[in-house]
């Protein structure tokens, strides 16, 4: 198709964008016509930072030339390779560096932290999650309930949208927490809900749960690198996230975890242990007894997966250079622009599920095409055929996530125009 040029509004917004230069620091996939695709899928897999290839190549070269000596020499000795991520990750999730660690993968970290933070008693054994929760989180929670001998039918509480509504209400979550009261062991919720893109109120919900004596874990898979979070100040007990979505750490990147410092200092906390969680000073004394490191590092199992972490160094450098404050401001402007275009051109044809309020939306807009899943699927296929990469989530949601590091206002405009074309809008 011949593309109409960007409107004056899109050109002005891109011209004034202080982060515009970051786009060239990412490799973006190509569209069927050989041009750069409009990549709006960073909520699922962030694109490759150019520098990621260099970081990986460096590790391979050190492996080739130093082999085992790479554990102790080179620019970032592998023995402590994970440690370089603590400070930049802590800045993104609102934590102290000692409260965060890059390790394992998301669901593994969730199960590991549930071992420590879901310790039910007969009286207090229920877990509250959202409906519909991301399947992996639900599987993990249900498996933990069963592991402890509780039936999910009784012990799993789910809070969903009210009939006829799409979004969770903070008041409903708080009410569910209060209803469960002294039977509630744990609340596990997402910082940003994967299907709707709704940002939850981490602070208010954490406070409500702690008032009832429950522990609180957050899954930040869709929140980290997307919206600011303040885990420490909110008082969250633990959190987990992956690094391959907004963070652009690469497919299957090693993930992250947060443990509040009030727990990180508790060496007596039950946990599944491995040698990399053992006190670094005495790890190689090879003694029989496990002595945990202080902080989140004490939950590590194995020596760091260096190749799975190397791209993350490149990605976090981009986040630090851009700054989460500037990224968030541009992100809100991009989604506001998209909302405005959809309201002007596609009212009645597309419903935006994601909340309108700034505080309740991140990069992602979840769209539903009027008329059921079939026209939705067709519109999504048309977007894909024209080089707009988003994703489709069953049963009927198109997710488009303009990301401030590499997307432009002109791209947002183009995606909305193509949607309109696919839906036969004038
Ligand atoms: C993406 C995502 C996952 C993925 O889990 P992995 O262990 O990384 O495969 C889990 N939970 C949520 C909420 C997610 O958004």
Coordinates of N, CA and C in Angstrom, one line a residue, residues 4 34 53 55 84 107 111 192 249 321 337 355 403 416:
X4 N 0.2 7.2 3.3 CA 0.0 8.6 3.4 C 1.1 9.1 4.3
X34 N 9.6 -5.2 3.1 CA 11.1 -4.9 3.3 C 11.4 -3.6 4.1
X53 N 24.2 -7.6 20.9 CA 25.0 -8.5 20.1 C 26.5 -8.3 20.6
X55 N 27.5 -7.4 23.6 CA 27.7 -7.9 25.0 C 27.8 -9.5 24.9
X84 N 26.0 -6.9 38.7 CA 25.9 -5.6 37.9 C 24.4 -5.2 37.6
X107 N 8.7 -17.9 36.2 CA 7.8 -18.8 36.9 C 8.7 -19.6 37.9
X111 N 7.7 -19.7 41.9 CA 7.6 -20.9 42.8 C 8.6 -20.9 43.9
X192 N 0.8 -4.8 36.2 CA 0.0 -4.5 35.0 C -0.7 -5.8 34.5
X249 N 15.5 -7.7 27.2 CA 16.6 -8.5 27.6 C 16.8 -9.8 26.7
X321 N 20.1 5.4 30.4 CA 20.4 6.6 29.6 C 19.1 7.4 29.4
X337 N -2.2 9.8 22.3 CA -2.3 10.0 20.8 C -3.1 8.9 20.2
X355 N -7.8 1.1 30.7 CA -8.3 2.4 31.3 C -7.8 3.6 30.6
X403 N 6.1 1.5 22.5 CA 7.1 1.7 23.6 C 8.0 2.9 23.3
X416 N -3.1 2.9 13.6 CA -4.6 3.2 13.7 C -5.2 3.4 12.3

